[in-house]
mmCIF file with all atom_site columns, C-alpha atoms in Angstrom:
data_model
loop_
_atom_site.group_PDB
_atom_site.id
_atom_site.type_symbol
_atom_site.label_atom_id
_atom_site.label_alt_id
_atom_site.label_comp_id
_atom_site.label_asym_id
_atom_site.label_entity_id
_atom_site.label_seq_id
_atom_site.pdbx_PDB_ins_code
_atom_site.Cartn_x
_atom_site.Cartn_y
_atom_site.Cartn_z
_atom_site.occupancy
_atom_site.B_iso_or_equiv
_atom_site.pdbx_formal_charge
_atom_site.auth_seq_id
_atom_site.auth_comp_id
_atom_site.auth_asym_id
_atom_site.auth_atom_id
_atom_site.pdbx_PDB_model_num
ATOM 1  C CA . UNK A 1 1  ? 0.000   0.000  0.000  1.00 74.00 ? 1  UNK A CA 1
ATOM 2  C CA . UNK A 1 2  ? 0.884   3.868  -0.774 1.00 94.00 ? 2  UNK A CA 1
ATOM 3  C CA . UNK A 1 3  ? 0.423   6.669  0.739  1.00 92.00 ? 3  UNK A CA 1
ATOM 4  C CA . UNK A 1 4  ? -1.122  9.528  -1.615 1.00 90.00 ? 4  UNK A CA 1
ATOM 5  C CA . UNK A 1 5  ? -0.963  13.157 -0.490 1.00 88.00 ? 5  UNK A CA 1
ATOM 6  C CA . UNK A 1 6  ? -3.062  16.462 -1.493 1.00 84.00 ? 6  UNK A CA 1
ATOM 7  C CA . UNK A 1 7  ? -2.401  19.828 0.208  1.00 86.00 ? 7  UNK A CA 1
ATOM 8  C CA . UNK A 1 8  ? -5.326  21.525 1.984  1.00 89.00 ? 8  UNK A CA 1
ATOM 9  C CA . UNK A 1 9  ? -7.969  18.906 0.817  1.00 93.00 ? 9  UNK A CA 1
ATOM 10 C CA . UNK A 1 10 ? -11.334 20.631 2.598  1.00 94.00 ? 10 UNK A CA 1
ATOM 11 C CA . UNK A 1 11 ? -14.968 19.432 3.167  1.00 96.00 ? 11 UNK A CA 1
ATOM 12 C CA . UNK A 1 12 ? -17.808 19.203 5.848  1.00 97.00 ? 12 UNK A CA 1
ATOM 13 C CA . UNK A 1 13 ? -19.039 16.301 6.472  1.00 98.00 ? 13 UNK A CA 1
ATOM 14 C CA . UNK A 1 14 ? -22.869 15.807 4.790  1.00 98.00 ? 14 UNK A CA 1
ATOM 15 C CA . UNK A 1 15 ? -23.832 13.074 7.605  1.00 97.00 ? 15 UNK A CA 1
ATOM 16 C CA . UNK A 1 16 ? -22.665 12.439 11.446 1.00 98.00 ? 16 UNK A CA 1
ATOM 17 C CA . UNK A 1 17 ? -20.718 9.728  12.002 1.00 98.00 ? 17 UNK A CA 1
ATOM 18 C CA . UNK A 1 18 ? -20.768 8.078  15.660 1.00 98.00 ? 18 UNK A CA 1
ATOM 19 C CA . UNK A 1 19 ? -17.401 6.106  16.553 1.00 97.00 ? 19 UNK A CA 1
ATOM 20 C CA . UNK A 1 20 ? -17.861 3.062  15.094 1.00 97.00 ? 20 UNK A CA 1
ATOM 21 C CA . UNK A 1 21 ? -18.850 3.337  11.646 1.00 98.00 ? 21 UNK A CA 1
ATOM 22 C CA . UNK A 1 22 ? -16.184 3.023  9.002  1.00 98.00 ? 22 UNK A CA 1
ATOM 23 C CA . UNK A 1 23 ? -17.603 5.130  6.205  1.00 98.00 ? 23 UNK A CA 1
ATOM 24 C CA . UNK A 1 24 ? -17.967 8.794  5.957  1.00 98.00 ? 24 UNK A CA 1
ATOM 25 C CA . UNK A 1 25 ? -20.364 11.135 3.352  1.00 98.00 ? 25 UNK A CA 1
ATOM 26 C CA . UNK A 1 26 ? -18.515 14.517 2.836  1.00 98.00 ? 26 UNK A CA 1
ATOM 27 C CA . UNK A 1 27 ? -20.415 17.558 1.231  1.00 98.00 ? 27 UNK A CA 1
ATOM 28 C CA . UNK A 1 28 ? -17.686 17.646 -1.216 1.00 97.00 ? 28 UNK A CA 1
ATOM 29 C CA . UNK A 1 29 ? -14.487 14.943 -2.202 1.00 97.00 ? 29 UNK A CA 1
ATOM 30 C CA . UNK A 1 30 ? -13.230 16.692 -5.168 1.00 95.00 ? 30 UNK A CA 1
ATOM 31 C CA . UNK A 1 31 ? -10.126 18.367 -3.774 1.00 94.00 ? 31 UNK A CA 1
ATOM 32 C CA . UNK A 1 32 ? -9.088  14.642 -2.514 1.00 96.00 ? 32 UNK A CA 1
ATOM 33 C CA . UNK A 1 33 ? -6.884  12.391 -4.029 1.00 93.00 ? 33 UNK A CA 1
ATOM 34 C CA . UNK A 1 34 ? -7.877  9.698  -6.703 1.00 93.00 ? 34 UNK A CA 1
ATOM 35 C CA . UNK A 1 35 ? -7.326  6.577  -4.956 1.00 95.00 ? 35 UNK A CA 1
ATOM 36 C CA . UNK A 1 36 ? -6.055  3.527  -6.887 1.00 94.00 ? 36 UNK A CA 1
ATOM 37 C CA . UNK A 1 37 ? -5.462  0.038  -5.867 1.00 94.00 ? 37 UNK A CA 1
ATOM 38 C CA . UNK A 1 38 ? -3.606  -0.120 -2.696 1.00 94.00 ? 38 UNK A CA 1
ATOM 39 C CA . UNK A 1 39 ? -3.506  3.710  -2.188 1.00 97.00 ? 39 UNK A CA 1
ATOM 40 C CA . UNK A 1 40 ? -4.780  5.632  0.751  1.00 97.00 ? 40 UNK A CA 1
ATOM 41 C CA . UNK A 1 41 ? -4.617  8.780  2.305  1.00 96.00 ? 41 UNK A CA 1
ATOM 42 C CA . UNK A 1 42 ? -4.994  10.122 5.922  1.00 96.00 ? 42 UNK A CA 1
ATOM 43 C CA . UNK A 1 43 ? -7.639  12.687 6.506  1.00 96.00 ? 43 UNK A CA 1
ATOM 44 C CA . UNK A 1 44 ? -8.152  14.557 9.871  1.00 97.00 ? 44 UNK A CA 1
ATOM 45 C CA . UNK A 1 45 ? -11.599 15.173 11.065 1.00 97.00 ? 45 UNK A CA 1
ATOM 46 C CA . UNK A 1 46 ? -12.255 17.959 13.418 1.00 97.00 ? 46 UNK A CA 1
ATOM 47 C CA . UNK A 1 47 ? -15.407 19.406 15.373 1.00 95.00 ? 47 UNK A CA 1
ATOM 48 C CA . UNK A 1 48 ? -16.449 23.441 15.558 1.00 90.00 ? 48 UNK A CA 1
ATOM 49 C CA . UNK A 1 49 ? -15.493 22.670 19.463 1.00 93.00 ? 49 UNK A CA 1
ATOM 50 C CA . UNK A 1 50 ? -11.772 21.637 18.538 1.00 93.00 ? 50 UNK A CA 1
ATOM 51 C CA . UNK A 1 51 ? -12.451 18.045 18.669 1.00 96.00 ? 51 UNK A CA 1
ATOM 52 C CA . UNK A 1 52 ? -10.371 15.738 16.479 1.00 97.00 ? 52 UNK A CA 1
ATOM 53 C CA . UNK A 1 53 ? -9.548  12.056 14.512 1.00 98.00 ? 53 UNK A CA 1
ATOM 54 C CA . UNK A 1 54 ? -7.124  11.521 12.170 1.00 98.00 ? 54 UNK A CA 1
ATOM 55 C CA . UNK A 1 55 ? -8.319  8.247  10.212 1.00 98.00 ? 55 UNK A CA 1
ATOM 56 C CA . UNK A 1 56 ? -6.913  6.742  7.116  1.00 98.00 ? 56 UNK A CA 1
ATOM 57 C CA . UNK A 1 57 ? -8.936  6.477  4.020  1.00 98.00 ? 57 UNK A CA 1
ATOM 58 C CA . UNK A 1 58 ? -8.955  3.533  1.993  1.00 97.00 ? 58 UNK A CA 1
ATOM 59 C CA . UNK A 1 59 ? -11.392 3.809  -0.788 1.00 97.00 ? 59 UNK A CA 1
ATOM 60 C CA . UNK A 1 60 ? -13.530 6.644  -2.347 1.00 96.00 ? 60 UNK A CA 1
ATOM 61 C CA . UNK A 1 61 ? -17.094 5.994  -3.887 1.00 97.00 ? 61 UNK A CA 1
ATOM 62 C CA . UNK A 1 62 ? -18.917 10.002 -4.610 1.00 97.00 ? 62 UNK A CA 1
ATOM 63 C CA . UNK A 1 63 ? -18.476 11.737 -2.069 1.00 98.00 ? 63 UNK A CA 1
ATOM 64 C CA . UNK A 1 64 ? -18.021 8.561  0.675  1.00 98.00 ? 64 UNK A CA 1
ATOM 65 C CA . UNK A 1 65 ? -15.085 7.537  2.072  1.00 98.00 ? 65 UNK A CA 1
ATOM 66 C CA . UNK A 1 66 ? -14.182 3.764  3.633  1.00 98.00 ? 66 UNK A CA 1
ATOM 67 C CA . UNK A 1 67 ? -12.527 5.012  6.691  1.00 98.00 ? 67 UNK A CA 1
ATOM 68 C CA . UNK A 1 68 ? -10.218 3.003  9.405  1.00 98.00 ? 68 UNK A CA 1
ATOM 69 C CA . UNK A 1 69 ? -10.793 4.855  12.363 1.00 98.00 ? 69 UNK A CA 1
ATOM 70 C CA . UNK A 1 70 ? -8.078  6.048  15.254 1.00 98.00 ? 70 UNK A CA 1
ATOM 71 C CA . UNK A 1 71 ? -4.880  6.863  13.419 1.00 98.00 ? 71 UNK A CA 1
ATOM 72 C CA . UNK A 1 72 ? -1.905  8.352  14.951 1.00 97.00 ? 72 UNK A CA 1
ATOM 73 C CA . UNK A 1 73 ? -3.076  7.773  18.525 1.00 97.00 ? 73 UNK A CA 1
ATOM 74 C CA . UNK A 1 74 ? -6.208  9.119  17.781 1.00 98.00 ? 74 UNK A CA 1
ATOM 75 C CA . UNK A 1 75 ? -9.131  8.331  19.320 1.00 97.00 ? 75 UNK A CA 1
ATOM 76 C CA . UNK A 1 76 ? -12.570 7.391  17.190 1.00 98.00 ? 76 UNK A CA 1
ATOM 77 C CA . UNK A 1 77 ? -15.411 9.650  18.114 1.00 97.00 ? 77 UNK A CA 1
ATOM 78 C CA . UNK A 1 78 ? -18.798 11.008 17.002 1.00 97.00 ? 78 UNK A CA 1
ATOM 79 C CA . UNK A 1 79 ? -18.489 13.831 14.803 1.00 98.00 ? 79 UNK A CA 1
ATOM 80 C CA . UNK A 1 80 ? -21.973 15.848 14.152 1.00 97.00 ? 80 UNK A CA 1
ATOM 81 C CA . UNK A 1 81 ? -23.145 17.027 10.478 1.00 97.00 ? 81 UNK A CA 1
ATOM 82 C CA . UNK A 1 82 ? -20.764 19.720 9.289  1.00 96.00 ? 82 UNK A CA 1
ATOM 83 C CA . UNK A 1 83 ? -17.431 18.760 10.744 1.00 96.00 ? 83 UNK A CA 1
#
């Protein structure tokens, strides 16, 4: 597997996610990478409180994204709509 790296890739998410789902709708995925096979890219999502997760994306599908959740000593949380 490869990492795969865009600078100041931004979106909202369009749904909350709670802490143990492992897929993520964004309002918006075009400023992320492409991913091919065995590609991924690590994504941080923050709250408007300061809150944040760093997971690793694994697949794109629209604007979804197959998410493994608690990266970099990160802890998986809920994240409400616009995050």
């Amino acid at each position: 597997m490869s990492v795969v790296l865009a600078n100041n890739a931004e979106t909202t998410l369009a749904a909350a996610i709670n802490s143990i789902v492992t897929s993520m709708t964004v309002a918006d995925a075009s400023t992320f990478p492409v991913l091919g096979s065995g590609e991924y890219f690590y994504c941080t999502v923050q709250s408007t409180s300061g809150t944040y997760e760093i997971v690793k994306v694994t697949a794109i599908s629209g604007n979804t994204f197959t998410i493994v959740r608690g990266q970099e000593s990160t802890i998986a949380v809920s994240f409400s709509i616009g995050a």
